[in-house]
Amino acid sequence: MTEYSNILVERRGRVGLVTLNRPEALNALNQATMEEVVAAVRAMDTDPGVGAVVITGSSKAFAAGADIKEMAFQGYMDMYAADWFRGWEDFTRLRIPTIAAVSGFALGGGCELAMMCDLIIAGDNAKFGQPEINLGVLPGMGGSQRLTRAVGKAKAMDLILTGRFIGAEEAERSGLVSRVVPAEDVVDEALKAGEIIASKSKPVAMAAKEAVNAAFETGLAQGVLFERRIFHSLFATEDQKEGMAAFTEKRQPEFKHR
Ligand code: CO8
């Protein structure tokens, strides 16, 4: 079992749970935390016993951003040579479905990490923001791109240019989060959603994730064609046979590739 210093890693049923655990810094994402999160989730990605991943923080903070104290004295060449934050790209390449369970602050890099997940379930105390402008920088982990795709230009400009925070209700209204639940239930709700996803065929869930993500990278005609080709290919799987047989026989499917 790998030892981690900045995160807790557990298995709950078929769901992998990663808890950011730097309470003294409101889970600020330093380089070591990035490396640990990425190592933990990459191991889950290829673990046949895991069908979904939940990433969460504490009740006060999902993550209050990249670690400002670690970055404050870096120069341009330090940032460039280390390709600061490049490790998060590996997180976005995961094939397994990922869920962010957000309580409290999800700011800067914290909001960006939540947006790298496939869906965000928010506690009613959640606060999202991209306040980097107050630090003399701009989002550096994809926020200007993913927030704009999630909520549109008007709201993204508002958050990124003013640095203001939005609550869970405004985040849901804006399309940033998929569900809002009482703060104390957020991890359980995310685990439940993860367990439902993990009960499906894992390769089919991965293909569905790939198809939705293609909507952000391609034009409509290309995206629809991509979807149709994947749809056709699933007819070569045992799980398609099982899913459709189960429907006809009026029983629950038992997917082989979970
Ligand atoms: N980094 C480092 N330490 C932090 C961070 C952070 N992002 N956020 C909080 N902490 C620390 C505080 O310094 C404090 O430590 P200490 O007790 O040693 O002083 C401890 O966590 C508790 O924080 P507060 O006392 O401030 O708690 P409050 O409840 O009063 O306030 C807030 C909570 C509002 C969340 C406040 O902590 C805050 O504003 N934090 C910073 C939020 C922020 O600006 N985030 C964006 C960071 S920049 C970023 O994420 C992207 C940068 C992109 C760079 C691109 C490079 C390629």
XYZ file of C-alpha atoms and ligand atoms in Angstrom:
315
model
C 0.000 0.000 0.000
C 1.518 3.332 -1.035
C 2.086 5.866 1.737
C 0.912 9.418 1.062
C 1.533 12.574 3.119
C -1.025 14.990 1.656
C -3.976 12.779 0.767
C -5.959 9.870 2.174
C -6.784 7.042 -0.195
C -9.542 4.503 0.406
C -11.756 2.052 -1.413
C -15.486 2.188 -0.648
C -17.039 -0.739 -2.471
C -16.089 -0.282 -6.115
C -15.374 3.439 -5.724
C -11.958 4.932 -5.073
C -12.014 7.848 -2.625
C -9.208 10.409 -2.546
C -9.392 12.978 0.264
C -7.138 16.028 0.101
C -5.595 16.300 3.542
C -3.630 19.480 4.177
C -5.951 21.116 6.719
C -3.277 23.610 7.801
C -3.355 25.116 4.281
C -7.035 24.551 3.414
C -5.879 21.775 1.070
C -3.820 24.138 -1.072
C -2.462 22.143 -3.988
C 1.313 22.159 -3.769
C 3.433 20.161 -6.181
C 3.715 17.215 -3.767
C -0.083 17.013 -3.461
C -0.444 17.104 -7.228
C 2.013 14.236 -7.589
C 0.240 12.180 -4.923
C -3.263 12.770 -6.322
C -2.152 11.904 -9.826
C -0.315 8.749 -8.671
C -3.345 7.589 -6.643
C -5.906 8.157 -9.381
C -3.733 6.659 -12.096
C -3.497 3.464 -10.050
C -7.316 3.461 -9.719
C -7.753 4.078 -13.441
C -6.310 0.692 -14.296
C -7.561 -1.198 -11.221
C -10.261 -3.634 -12.378
C -11.880 -3.423 -8.922
C -12.524 0.330 -9.238
C -15.284 1.725 -11.457
C -15.321 5.394 -10.423
C -13.253 7.861 -8.420
C -14.458 10.472 -5.935
C -12.150 13.317 -4.969
C -12.987 15.446 -1.979
C -11.522 17.757 0.671
C -12.708 18.837 4.116
C -15.989 20.421 5.173
C -14.256 23.836 5.149
C -12.314 23.527 1.910
C -12.260 21.269 -1.095
C -9.064 23.165 -1.971
C -8.298 26.875 -1.551
C -6.175 26.939 -4.671
C -2.672 26.239 -5.766
C -0.203 26.725 -2.914
C 0.512 30.455 -2.975
C 3.378 30.179 -0.497
C 5.135 27.626 -2.697
C 4.675 29.759 -5.822
C 5.314 33.216 -4.398
C 9.082 33.317 -4.939
C 9.296 31.350 -8.172
C 10.630 33.113 -11.237
C 9.612 32.705 -14.836
C 12.386 30.180 -15.569
C 11.447 28.126 -12.482
C 7.847 27.942 -13.662
C 8.800 27.258 -17.260
C 11.539 24.720 -16.564
C 9.379 22.764 -14.122
C 6.359 23.209 -16.419
C 4.466 24.022 -13.217
C 1.147 22.145 -12.973
C 1.821 19.969 -16.038
C 1.135 16.932 -13.834
C -2.557 17.821 -13.746
C -2.749 17.005 -17.445
C -2.381 13.358 -16.426
C -5.479 13.768 -14.256
C -7.459 14.965 -17.275
C -6.341 11.885 -19.237
C -7.973 9.435 -16.822
C -10.415 7.131 -18.556
C -12.348 6.159 -15.430
C -15.256 8.503 -14.438
C -14.327 11.053 -11.771
C -16.574 12.955 -9.361
C -15.605 16.017 -7.308
C -17.446 16.176 -3.968
C -17.076 19.829 -3.005
C -17.683 21.330 0.429
C -16.503 24.802 1.372
C -13.934 26.650 -0.719
C -13.080 25.498 -4.233
C -10.940 28.422 -5.318
C -8.356 28.934 -8.021
C -6.647 25.585 -8.589
C -9.277 23.987 -6.328
C -12.072 25.083 -8.660
C -9.921 24.017 -11.594
C -9.346 20.545 -10.133
C -13.106 20.178 -9.555
C -13.679 21.191 -13.193
C -11.197 18.538 -14.376
C -13.563 15.957 -12.892
C -16.432 14.614 -14.972
C -19.058 15.922 -12.608
C -19.214 18.090 -9.530
C -21.540 17.402 -6.609
C -21.597 20.405 -4.295
C -22.535 20.814 -0.667
C -24.821 23.765 0.002
C -21.882 25.542 1.695
C -19.643 25.325 -1.393
C -17.966 28.475 -2.707
C -16.402 28.512 -6.151
C -14.114 31.205 -7.511
C -11.101 32.062 -9.623
C -9.545 34.811 -7.493
C -6.077 34.674 -9.110
C -6.506 38.235 -10.360
C -6.118 39.379 -6.752
C -2.669 37.745 -6.715
C -1.504 39.359 -9.930
C -1.911 36.217 -12.030
C -4.656 34.392 -13.891
C -5.941 30.807 -13.655
C -3.098 28.420 -14.519
C -4.669 24.963 -14.372
C -7.175 25.392 -17.201
C -9.719 27.634 -15.451
C -10.043 30.246 -18.178
C -10.894 27.461 -20.629
C -12.943 24.978 -18.584
C -14.935 27.585 -16.666
C -15.836 29.347 -19.911
C -16.962 26.076 -21.473
C -18.956 25.202 -18.345
C -20.731 28.494 -17.630
C -20.287 30.630 -20.774
C -18.376 33.811 -21.407
C -20.446 36.243 -19.333
C -20.169 34.381 -16.030
C -16.565 33.273 -16.645
C -15.472 36.846 -17.337
C -17.321 38.004 -14.228
C -15.591 35.457 -11.969
C -12.120 35.697 -13.507
C -12.007 39.492 -13.824
C -13.555 40.399 -10.462
C -12.343 37.390 -8.447
C -15.736 37.098 -6.742
C -16.937 33.805 -5.291
C -20.253 32.144 -6.138
C -22.263 29.863 -3.861
C -23.536 26.385 -4.645
C -26.927 27.592 -5.837
C -25.472 30.069 -8.350
C -22.967 27.410 -9.451
C -25.775 24.952 -10.141
C -27.853 27.592 -11.932
C -24.818 28.390 -14.086
C -24.189 24.772 -15.075
C -20.940 24.377 -13.134
C -22.227 21.709 -10.755
C -24.605 18.868 -11.426
C -26.257 18.611 -7.982
C -26.398 20.501 -4.698
C -26.943 18.502 -1.509
C -26.709 19.301 2.208
C -23.013 19.828 3.008
C -22.858 16.911 5.436
C -24.106 14.512 2.734
C -21.810 15.512 -0.094
C -19.306 12.649 0.145
C -22.034 10.031 0.627
C -23.963 11.374 -2.382
C -20.820 11.325 -4.495
C -20.004 7.776 -3.358
C -23.557 6.696 -4.191
C -23.283 8.231 -7.658
C -19.877 6.566 -8.023
C -21.305 3.184 -7.009
C -24.085 3.535 -9.599
C -21.535 4.375 -12.290
C -19.298 1.498 -11.138
C -22.216 -0.937 -11.515
C -22.255 -0.292 -15.278
C -19.853 -1.741 -17.801
C -16.508 -0.011 -17.192
C -15.416 0.103 -20.851
C -18.820 1.489 -21.830
C -18.643 4.155 -19.111
C -15.157 5.079 -20.326
C -16.432 5.297 -23.908
C -19.374 7.477 -22.814
C -16.965 9.812 -20.993
C -14.780 9.986 -24.094
C -17.784 10.850 -26.252
C -18.998 13.642 -23.950
C -15.476 15.066 -23.747
C -15.268 15.027 -27.544
C -18.019 17.674 -27.491
C -15.424 20.109 -26.147
C -12.798 19.340 -28.750
C -14.672 18.873 -32.032
C -17.338 20.427 -34.234
C -20.900 19.044 -34.074
C -20.774 16.885 -37.228
C -17.436 15.352 -36.249
C -18.595 14.815 -32.680
C -21.805 13.096 -33.771
C -19.826 10.874 -36.141
C -17.369 10.021 -33.335
C -20.310 9.077 -31.100
C -21.909 6.904 -33.801
C -18.675 5.037 -34.514
C -18.202 4.290 -30.810
C -21.868 3.302 -30.557
C -21.404 0.832 -33.434
C -18.237 -0.579 -31.852
C -20.018 -1.397 -28.590
C -21.988 -4.050 -30.475
C -18.769 -6.071 -30.415
C -18.905 -6.256 -26.596
C -20.345 -8.901 -24.313
C -21.779 -6.157 -22.146
C -24.012 -4.874 -24.968
C -25.317 -8.425 -25.439
C -25.885 -8.772 -21.689
C -27.518 -5.334 -21.292
C -29.999 -5.898 -24.096
C -30.684 -9.528 -23.119
C -31.394 -8.435 -19.539
C -33.889 -5.859 -20.772
C -35.703 -8.430 -22.892
C -35.707 -10.974 -20.075
C -36.922 -8.334 -17.573
C -33.973 -8.722 -15.189
C -31.051 -6.616 -13.995
C -27.981 -6.795 -16.230
C -24.833 -8.414 -14.902
C -22.067 -6.706 -16.783
C -18.955 -8.789 -17.195
C -16.481 -5.965 -17.644
C -16.967 -3.933 -14.500
N -2.029 28.603 -0.635
C -1.309 28.494 0.509
N -1.847 28.606 1.729
C -3.182 28.860 1.811
C -3.994 28.995 0.650
C -3.355 28.857 -0.616
N -4.043 28.922 -1.774
N -5.266 29.279 1.046
C -5.248 29.285 2.398
N -3.998 29.034 2.860
C -3.542 28.978 4.256
C -3.521 30.359 4.889
O -2.327 31.031 4.548
C -3.606 30.008 6.353
O -2.344 29.584 6.799
P -1.703 30.226 8.143
O -2.653 29.804 9.250
O -0.364 29.583 8.224
O -1.691 31.692 7.947
C -4.536 28.796 6.369
O -4.504 28.262 5.025
C -5.974 29.149 6.696
O -6.396 30.163 5.802
P -7.057 31.550 6.273
O -6.595 31.901 7.642
O -6.840 32.559 5.184
O -8.588 31.095 6.347
P -9.867 32.035 6.197
O -11.039 31.191 6.577
O -9.674 33.333 6.903
O -9.960 32.382 4.623
C -9.905 31.849 2.258
C -10.227 31.358 3.686
C -10.883 32.947 1.830
C -10.047 30.643 1.325
C -8.459 32.400 2.202
O -7.560 31.431 2.798
C -7.949 32.676 0.814
O -8.299 33.687 0.221
N -7.088 31.791 0.252
C -6.482 31.979 -1.036
C -7.471 31.746 -2.144
C -6.807 31.998 -3.473
O -6.405 33.083 -3.814
N -6.680 30.932 -4.280
C -6.057 31.009 -5.582
C -4.619 30.603 -5.493
S -3.734 30.774 -7.052
C -4.226 29.454 -7.977
O -4.882 28.584 -7.492
C -3.868 29.285 -9.402
C -2.594 29.881 -9.698
C -2.234 29.594 -11.094
C -0.758 29.699 -11.241
C -0.347 29.222 -12.593
C 1.077 28.697 -12.567
C 1.405 27.971 -13.848
